Amino acid sequence: MTWLRGLRARLVITFVLVGGLSAVGAAGLTYLKARDNLLSGVQNRLLDDFRNRVLLLSRDVPLPADDNELELLAEDLEVGDREVYVVRDGGIPSDARITAELRRTVSGREELAWQRVTRDGVPYLVGGSRVMFRAGGQPSGITVYLVESLAQAADDEAAVLRAAQAAALPVVLLAVLAGLLAARGVLRPVADLDRAARRLGEGRLETRLPVRGGDELARLAGRFNETAAALEHSVGELREMEARSRRFVADVSHELRTPLTAATAVTDVLETGADRLDPDTGAAARLVTAEVARLTKLVDDLMEISRFDAGAAVLNLNHVDAGAAVAACLRSRGWTDEVTTDLPPDIRVPVDPRRLDVIVANLVGNALRHGAPPVTVRLRADAATVTVEVADHGPGLPADVLPHVFERFYKADAARARSEGSGLGLAIARENALLHGGDITVAPGPGAVFTFTLPRCRR
């Protein structure tokens, strides 16, 4: 029933409720008024006719009247389907439709009394009156009753009801049509706004809405266009600033390569002769050598990040044995004795060997520097993916640190005993994983557990 929550359904329902209630209310009032007028007209006509006939015909009745005279008066008062009963005062007519309540009312007044009763689904008008002419100064002692069917009036009333119902149905249908037309008129701009907002969210900042008319929806479209234009301008400025920043980092990194190469050559000479220098000078030479090495690594990382940002990073794919490639990475860095491995053979995967080496080196180096032994590297594979899991048994990462470990220049100082890196290693590792169509995730262990996944097939 989710469609009932839609704007179109609500508009149609509102129109139907308003139109339907209005139609039903108008038809009901019309029916009640027509019924009252119909019944009142029939009833008054019948009662007036009966009253006049009683006054006219009772003059010829001798007093005291015997039973024959009463029967003749009853026959004279009967017209059509009307049934008339003439009894002496206090007498009880034989017709059950003449109720005791009506008889009591008639006996206590000198005017015609009446009531409507229903028997077997047929309505009747029942009335009674004492004949109040006098002869010799004495009351007549006669009471007359009439019973007249109102079936025709009931049929007319039912016809009025059917007409009211029939009149209400087209109104409801018109309300549905009006609701659909109104919903279409309202929802078209809303649908346009929804599509435009979706395109804007997809990055198509040039999206604009046509402004038609001067109503609230037109003003809303105008506001949307103004907002989109301001957003496009702001995003354009941000993109330009970001591009300038990236170019600046790339240019600075590139320009630093030449002096750093020269500085590295000088520091290599200094480190070679550090043992022949006095202790303070030798320590200073080794410190300079270490810092130049760190600076060189930072510049290399910045240039690598710049290539990712510029979309210039490319893959040179080869089908390699994943286990052998991971083992070669550990061996080239002298970590074989420090890491426990589980590397099944003959798991081949299409990767860029250089970038795979960067990923594994960053993850294992991070575990060795910041975790605690044993550090384990496990290789697993299924039909779709290859997974490399690097785990240590150190203090692990706090929950508030986990979402940020792959951010650039982020250092989890509160969770690590040392923080000597630049904070770019894990960011570069993840960019390389994403470039392969895989990813790197981290979870608490014991220690920290980094999981690197690669697809076994490239699309």
Coordinates of C-alpha atoms in Angstrom, one line a residue:
M1 CA 0.0 0.0 0.0
T2 CA 3.0 2.3 -0.4
W3 CA 1.2 4.0 -3.4
L4 CA -1.3 5.5 -1.0
R5 CA 1.6 7.6 0.4
G6 CA 2.2 9.2 -3.0
L7 CA 1.3 12.8 -3.7
R8 CA -0.9 11.8 -6.6
A9 CA -2.9 9.3 -4.5
R10 CA -3.3 11.8 -1.7
L11 CA -4.5 14.6 -4.1
V12 CA -7.1 12.2 -5.8
I13 CA -8.3 11.0 -2.4
T14 CA -8.6 14.5 -1.1
F15 CA -10.7 15.6 -4.2
V16 CA -12.8 12.4 -3.9
L17 CA -13.4 13.0 -0.2
V18 CA -14.3 16.7 -0.7
G19 CA -16.4 16.1 -3.8
G20 CA -18.0 13.0 -2.5
L21 CA -18.8 14.5 0.9
S22 CA -20.2 17.6 -0.9
A23 CA -22.3 15.5 -3.3
V24 CA -23.5 13.2 -0.5
G25 CA -24.3 16.1 1.7
A26 CA -26.2 18.0 -1.0
A27 CA -28.0 14.8 -2.1
G28 CA -28.9 14.0 1.5
L29 CA -30.3 17.4 2.2
T30 CA -32.2 17.4 -1.1
Y31 CA -33.6 14.0 -0.3
L32 CA -34.6 15.0 3.3
K33 CA -36.3 18.2 2.1
A34 CA -38.1 16.4 -0.8
R35 CA -39.2 13.6 1.5
D36 CA -40.6 16.0 4.1
N37 CA -42.3 18.1 1.4
L38 CA -43.7 14.9 -0.3
L39 CA -45.0 13.3 2.9
S40 CA -46.3 16.5 4.3
G41 CA -48.1 17.3 1.1
V42 CA -49.7 13.9 0.9
Q43 CA -50.5 13.8 4.6
N44 CA -52.0 17.3 4.7
R45 CA -54.1 16.6 1.6
L46 CA -55.5 13.3 3.0
L47 CA -56.2 14.8 6.4
D48 CA -57.9 17.9 5.0
D49 CA -60.0 15.8 2.7
F50 CA -61.0 13.5 5.5
R51 CA -61.8 16.4 7.8
N52 CA -64.0 18.1 5.2
R53 CA -65.9 14.9 4.3
V54 CA -66.6 14.2 8.0
L55 CA -68.0 17.7 8.5
L56 CA -70.1 17.4 5.4
L57 CA -71.5 13.9 5.8
S58 CA -72.0 13.8 9.5
R59 CA -74.7 16.5 9.3
D60 CA -77.2 14.0 7.9
V61 CA -76.7 11.4 10.6
P62 CA -79.7 11.3 13.0
L63 CA -79.0 11.2 16.6
P64 CA -78.9 8.9 18.4
A65 CA -77.4 6.9 15.5
D66 CA -77.9 3.2 15.3
D67 CA -75.5 0.7 13.9
N68 CA -76.9 0.9 10.3
E69 CA -76.4 4.7 10.3
L70 CA -72.8 4.3 11.5
E71 CA -72.1 1.7 8.7
L72 CA -73.6 4.1 6.1
L73 CA -71.5 7.0 7.3
A74 CA -68.3 4.8 7.1
E75 CA -69.2 3.8 3.6
D76 CA -69.7 7.4 2.6
L77 CA -66.4 8.4 4.1
E78 CA -64.4 5.7 2.3
V79 CA -62.7 6.9 -0.9
G80 CA -60.4 4.8 -3.0
D81 CA -58.2 2.6 -0.8
R82 CA -59.1 4.5 2.3
E83 CA -60.5 2.4 5.2
V84 CA -62.9 4.1 7.6
Y85 CA -64.1 2.9 11.0
V86 CA -67.0 4.7 12.7
V87 CA -67.6 3.8 16.4
R88 CA -69.4 5.2 19.3
D89 CA -67.2 7.2 21.7
G90 CA -65.0 4.8 23.6
G91 CA -65.4 2.1 21.1
I92 CA -62.4 0.1 19.8
P93 CA -62.0 -0.4 16.1
S94 CA -61.2 -3.8 14.9
D95 CA -58.1 -2.7 13.0
A96 CA -54.8 -3.3 14.8
R97 CA -53.2 -0.4 12.9
I98 CA -55.3 2.0 15.0
T99 CA -53.1 2.0 18.1
A100 CA -54.2 2.5 21.7
E101 CA -52.0 5.6 21.8
L102 CA -54.0 7.1 19.0
R103 CA -57.3 6.2 20.6
R104 CA -56.3 7.9 23.9
T105 CA -55.2 11.0 21.9
V106 CA -58.5 11.1 20.0
S107 CA -60.6 10.7 23.2
G108 CA -59.0 13.7 24.8
R109 CA -59.3 16.3 22.1
E110 CA -61.8 17.7 19.7
E111 CA -59.4 18.0 16.7
L112 CA -58.3 15.4 14.2
A113 CA -55.3 13.4 15.5
W114 CA -53.0 11.3 13.3
Q115 CA -49.8 9.2 13.3
R116 CA -47.8 7.2 10.8
V117 CA -47.4 3.4 11.4
T118 CA -45.8 0.7 9.4
R119 CA -47.1 -2.9 9.0
D120 CA -45.4 -5.5 6.9
G121 CA -43.1 -2.9 5.4
V122 CA -46.0 -0.7 4.2
P123 CA -46.4 2.8 5.7
Y124 CA -49.9 3.9 6.7
L125 CA -51.5 7.2 7.7
V126 CA -53.8 6.6 10.6
G127 CA -56.1 9.3 12.0
G128 CA -59.1 9.8 14.2
S129 CA -61.5 12.4 15.3
R130 CA -64.6 12.8 17.5
V131 CA -67.6 14.1 15.5
M132 CA -68.3 17.3 17.4
F133 CA -71.6 18.6 15.8
R134 CA -74.4 18.9 18.3
A135 CA -78.1 18.1 18.1
G136 CA -80.4 19.3 20.8
G137 CA -77.3 20.6 22.6
Q138 CA -75.8 17.1 23.0
P139 CA -72.5 15.7 21.6
S140 CA -72.8 13.3 18.7
G141 CA -71.1 10.5 20.6
I142 CA -69.4 9.3 17.4
T143 CA -65.7 8.8 16.6
V144 CA -64.4 8.2 13.2
Y145 CA -61.0 6.7 12.2
L146 CA -59.2 6.4 8.9
V147 CA -56.4 4.1 7.7
E148 CA -54.9 5.1 4.4
S149 CA -51.9 3.5 2.6
L150 CA -48.8 5.7 2.0
A151 CA -47.2 3.1 -0.3
Q152 CA -47.3 5.4 -3.3
A153 CA -45.7 8.2 -1.3
A154 CA -43.1 5.7 -0.1
D155 CA -42.4 4.7 -3.7
D156 CA -42.0 8.4 -4.6
E157 CA -39.6 8.8 -1.7
A158 CA -37.5 5.8 -2.9
A159 CA -37.4 7.3 -6.3
V160 CA -36.1 10.6 -4.9
L161 CA -33.5 8.6 -2.9
R162 CA -32.4 6.8 -6.1
A163 CA -32.2 10.1 -8.0
A164 CA -30.1 11.6 -5.2
Q165 CA -27.7 8.6 -5.3
A166 CA -27.5 8.7 -9.1
A167 CA -26.7 12.4 -8.9
A168 CA -23.9 11.8 -6.4
L169 CA -22.1 9.2 -8.5
P170 CA -21.2 11.5 -11.4
V171 CA -20.0 14.1 -8.9
V172 CA -17.6 11.5 -7.3
L173 CA -16.4 10.6 -10.8
L174 CA -15.9 14.2 -11.7
A175 CA -14.0 14.6 -8.4
V176 CA -11.7 11.7 -9.4
L177 CA -11.1 13.3 -12.8
A178 CA -10.5 16.7 -11.3
G179 CA -8.1 15.1 -8.8
L180 CA -6.2 13.4 -11.5
L181 CA -6.0 16.6 -13.6
A182 CA -4.9 18.6 -10.5
A183 CA -2.3 15.9 -9.6
R184 CA -1.0 16.0 -13.1
G185 CA -0.7 19.7 -13.0
V186 CA 1.0 19.7 -9.6
L187 CA 3.1 16.5 -10.1
R188 CA 4.6 17.4 -13.5
P189 CA 6.7 20.3 -12.0
V190 CA 7.4 18.1 -8.9
A191 CA 8.6 15.3 -11.2
D192 CA 10.8 17.8 -13.1
L193 CA 12.2 19.0 -9.9
D194 CA 12.9 15.4 -8.7
R195 CA 14.8 14.6 -12.0
A196 CA 16.7 17.9 -11.9
A197 CA 17.7 17.3 -8.2
R198 CA 18.8 13.7 -9.2
R199 CA 20.9 15.1 -12.1
L200 CA 22.4 17.7 -9.8
G201 CA 23.3 15.1 -7.3
E202 CA 25.0 13.1 -10.1
G203 CA 27.3 16.1 -10.7
R204 CA 25.5 17.6 -13.7
L205 CA 25.6 21.1 -12.2
E206 CA 24.4 22.8 -15.4
T207 CA 20.9 21.4 -14.8
R208 CA 18.2 24.0 -14.8
L209 CA 14.4 23.9 -14.6
P210 CA 12.0 25.7 -17.0
V211 CA 10.0 28.4 -15.2
R212 CA 6.4 28.5 -16.2
G213 CA 3.8 30.9 -14.8
G214 CA 4.1 32.8 -11.5
D215 CA 2.7 30.4 -8.9
E216 CA 4.4 28.8 -6.0
L217 CA 5.8 26.0 -8.1
A218 CA 7.2 28.5 -10.6
R219 CA 8.9 30.4 -7.8
L220 CA 10.3 27.1 -6.5
A221 CA 11.7 26.3 -9.9
G222 CA 13.3 29.7 -9.9
R223 CA 14.8 29.2 -6.5
F224 CA 16.2 25.8 -7.6
N225 CA 17.8 27.4 -10.7
E226 CA 19.4 30.1 -8.5
T227 CA 20.7 27.5 -6.0
A228 CA 22.0 25.3 -8.9
A229 CA 23.8 28.3 -10.4
A230 CA 25.3 29.3 -7.1
L231 CA 26.4 25.6 -6.5
E232 CA 27.9 25.4 -9.9
H233 CA 29.9 28.5 -9.4
S234 CA 31.1 27.4 -5.9
V235 CA 31.9 23.9 -7.1
G236 CA 33.7 25.3 -10.1
E237 CA 35.8 27.5 -7.8
L238 CA 36.6 24.6 -5.5
R239 CA 37.6 22.4 -8.4
E240 CA 39.8 25.0 -9.8
M241 CA 41.4 25.5 -6.4
E242 CA 41.8 21.8 -6.0
A243 CA 43.4 21.5 -9.4
R244 CA 45.8 24.3 -8.6
S245 CA 46.6 22.6 -5.3
R246 CA 47.3 19.3 -7.1
R247 CA 49.4 21.0 -9.7
F248 CA 51.3 22.8 -7.0
V249 CA 52.0 19.6 -5.1
A250 CA 53.1 17.8 -8.3
D251 CA 55.3 20.7 -9.4
V252 CA 56.9 21.1 -6.0
S253 CA 57.5 17.4 -5.7
H254 CA 59.0 17.3 -9.2
E255 CA 61.2 20.3 -8.6
L256 CA 62.4 18.7 -5.3
R257 CA 63.6 15.6 -7.1
T258 CA 66.8 17.1 -8.5
P259 CA 68.1 18.8 -5.3
L260 CA 67.1 15.7 -3.3
T261 CA 69.1 13.5 -5.7
A262 CA 72.1 15.7 -5.1
A263 CA 71.5 15.8 -1.3
T264 CA 71.1 12.0 -1.2
A265 CA 74.5 11.6 -2.9
V266 CA 76.1 13.9 -0.4
T267 CA 74.5 12.2 2.6
D268 CA 75.6 8.8 1.3
V269 CA 79.2 10.2 1.3
L270 CA 78.7 11.6 4.8
E271 CA 77.2 8.4 6.2
T272 CA 80.2 6.4 4.7
G273 CA 82.7 8.6 6.5
A274 CA 80.6 9.1 9.7
D275 CA 82.7 6.6 11.6
R276 CA 85.8 8.7 11.0
L277 CA 84.3 11.8 12.3
D278 CA 84.1 12.9 15.9
P279 CA 81.0 11.4 17.7
D280 CA 78.8 14.6 17.5
T281 CA 79.6 15.2 13.8
G282 CA 79.0 11.6 13.0
A283 CA 75.6 11.6 14.8
A284 CA 74.7 14.8 12.9
A285 CA 75.7 13.2 9.6
R286 CA 73.6 10.1 10.3
L287 CA 70.6 12.3 11.3
V288 CA 70.9 14.3 8.1
T289 CA 71.1 11.1 6.1
A290 CA 67.9 9.7 7.7
E291 CA 66.0 12.9 7.3
V292 CA 67.0 13.2 3.6
A293 CA 65.8 9.6 3.1
R294 CA 62.5 10.5 4.7
L295 CA 62.1 13.6 2.6
T296 CA 62.9 11.6 -0.5
K297 CA 60.3 9.0 0.4
L298 CA 57.7 11.8 1.1
V299 CA 58.4 13.4 -2.2
D300 CA 58.0 10.0 -4.0
D301 CA 54.7 9.5 -2.1
L302 CA 53.4 13.0 -3.0
M303 CA 54.2 12.4 -6.7
E304 CA 52.4 9.1 -6.6
I305 CA 49.3 10.6 -5.0
S306 CA 49.4 13.4 -7.6
R307 CA 49.3 10.8 -10.4
F308 CA 46.2 9.2 -8.8
D309 CA 44.5 12.6 -8.4
A310 CA 45.3 13.5 -12.0
G311 CA 44.0 10.1 -13.3
A312 CA 47.4 9.4 -14.7
A313 CA 48.0 6.2 -12.8
V314 CA 48.0 3.2 -15.2
L315 CA 48.2 -0.5 -14.7
N316 CA 50.7 -2.8 -16.3
L317 CA 49.0 -6.1 -15.8
N318 CA 50.6 -9.5 -15.7
H319 CA 49.3 -12.8 -14.6
V320 CA 51.5 -13.6 -11.6
D321 CA 51.6 -16.1 -8.9
A322 CA 50.2 -14.1 -6.0
G323 CA 51.9 -16.2 -3.3
A324 CA 55.3 -15.9 -5.0
A325 CA 54.8 -12.2 -5.5
V326 CA 54.0 -11.6 -1.8
A327 CA 57.0 -13.8 -0.7
A328 CA 59.3 -11.8 -3.1
C329 CA 58.1 -8.5 -1.5
L330 CA 59.0 -9.8 2.0
R331 CA 62.3 -11.3 0.9
S332 CA 63.5 -8.1 -0.8
R333 CA 63.0 -6.1 2.4
G334 CA 64.4 -8.7 4.7
W335 CA 61.2 -9.4 6.5
T336 CA 61.1 -13.1 5.9
D337 CA 62.2 -14.0 9.4
E338 CA 59.9 -11.4 11.0
V339 CA 56.7 -12.5 9.4
T340 CA 54.7 -15.8 9.5
T341 CA 53.2 -16.6 6.1
D342 CA 50.6 -18.9 4.7
L343 CA 50.9 -18.5 1.0
P344 CA 49.4 -21.4 -1.1
P345 CA 51.1 -21.8 -4.5
D346 CA 49.7 -21.5 -8.0
I347 CA 47.1 -18.8 -7.3
R348 CA 47.4 -16.7 -10.4
V349 CA 45.9 -13.2 -10.6
P350 CA 46.1 -10.3 -13.1
V351 CA 48.0 -7.5 -11.3
D352 CA 50.6 -4.8 -11.8
P353 CA 53.5 -6.4 -9.9
R354 CA 55.0 -3.1 -8.9
R355 CA 51.8 -1.8 -7.4
L356 CA 51.1 -5.2 -5.7
D357 CA 54.6 -4.9 -4.1
V358 CA 53.7 -1.3 -2.9
I359 CA 50.5 -2.6 -1.3
V360 CA 52.0 -5.5 0.5
A361 CA 55.1 -3.5 1.6
N362 CA 52.8 -0.8 3.1
L363 CA 50.6 -3.2 5.0
V364 CA 53.4 -5.5 6.3
G365 CA 55.6 -2.5 7.1
N366 CA 52.8 -0.8 9.0
A367 CA 52.2 -4.0 11.0
L368 CA 55.9 -4.4 11.8
R369 CA 56.4 -0.7 12.8
H370 CA 53.2 -0.2 14.8
G371 CA 52.0 -3.7 15.8
A372 CA 53.6 -6.5 17.8
P373 CA 54.7 -10.0 16.8
P374 CA 53.6 -12.3 15.5
V375 CA 52.8 -10.6 12.2
T376 CA 51.0 -13.0 9.8
V377 CA 50.3 -12.8 6.1
R378 CA 47.7 -15.2 4.7
L379 CA 46.7 -15.7 1.1
R380 CA 43.3 -17.1 0.2
A381 CA 41.4 -17.4 -3.0
D382 CA 38.0 -18.4 -4.3
A383 CA 36.4 -18.4 -7.8
A384 CA 36.0 -14.6 -7.8
T385 CA 38.6 -13.0 -5.6
V386 CA 42.1 -13.3 -4.1
T387 CA 42.5 -12.1 -0.5
V388 CA 45.7 -11.1 1.3
E389 CA 45.2 -10.7 5.1
V390 CA 47.9 -9.0 7.2
A391 CA 47.4 -9.2 11.0
D392 CA 49.5 -8.2 14.0
H393 CA 49.1 -8.8 17.7
G394 CA 49.7 -5.2 18.9
P395 CA 47.4 -2.9 20.8
G396 CA 45.0 -2.7 17.8
L397 CA 43.1 0.4 16.6
P398 CA 40.4 2.2 18.6
A399 CA 37.0 2.2 17.1
D400 CA 37.2 6.0 16.4
V401 CA 40.4 5.5 14.5
L402 CA 39.2 2.8 12.1
P403 CA 37.2 5.1 9.8
H404 CA 40.2 7.3 9.2
V405 CA 43.2 5.0 8.7
F406 CA 43.2 5.4 4.9
E407 CA 42.9 9.2 5.0
R408 CA 45.9 11.1 3.7
F409 CA 48.4 12.3 6.4
Y410 CA 46.3 10.7 9.1
K411 CA 48.4 9.4 12.0
A412 CA 46.8 7.4 14.8
D413 CA 49.1 8.8 17.4
A414 CA 46.9 7.8 20.2
A415 CA 46.9 4.2 19.1
R416 CA 50.6 3.8 18.1
A417 CA 53.7 3.9 20.1
R418 CA 55.6 5.5 17.2
S419 CA 54.5 7.6 14.2
E420 CA 57.4 8.1 12.0
G421 CA 55.7 7.9 8.6
S422 CA 54.1 10.6 6.5
G423 CA 50.6 9.2 6.8
L424 CA 50.4 8.6 3.0
G425 CA 51.4 4.9 2.9
L426 CA 48.0 3.4 3.6
A427 CA 46.3 6.0 1.4
I428 CA 48.6 5.0 -1.5
A429 CA 48.1 1.3 -0.8
R430 CA 44.3 1.7 -1.0
E431 CA 44.4 3.8 -4.2
N432 CA 46.5 1.0 -5.8
A433 CA 43.9 -1.6 -4.6
L434 CA 41.0 0.5 -6.0
L435 CA 42.9 0.9 -9.3
H436 CA 42.9 -2.9 -9.6
G437 CA 39.2 -3.1 -8.9
G438 CA 39.8 -4.3 -5.3
D439 CA 39.8 -2.7 -1.9
I440 CA 41.5 -2.7 1.5
T441 CA 39.6 -2.9 4.7
V442 CA 40.6 -2.9 8.4
A443 CA 39.1 -4.5 11.4
P444 CA 40.2 -5.0 15.1
G445 CA 41.9 -8.4 15.6
P446 CA 43.6 -9.0 18.3
G447 CA 45.8 -6.3 16.9
A448 CA 44.9 -4.8 13.6
V449 CA 43.8 -6.9 10.6
F450 CA 44.1 -5.4 7.1
T451 CA 42.4 -7.4 4.3
F452 CA 43.4 -6.7 0.7
T453 CA 41.0 -8.2 -2.0
L454 CA 41.6 -8.5 -5.7
P455 CA 39.3 -9.7 -8.5
R456 CA 40.6 -12.8 -10.2
C457 CA 39.3 -11.6 -13.6
R458 CA 39.5 -8.2 -15.1
R459 CA 36.5 -6.9 -17.0

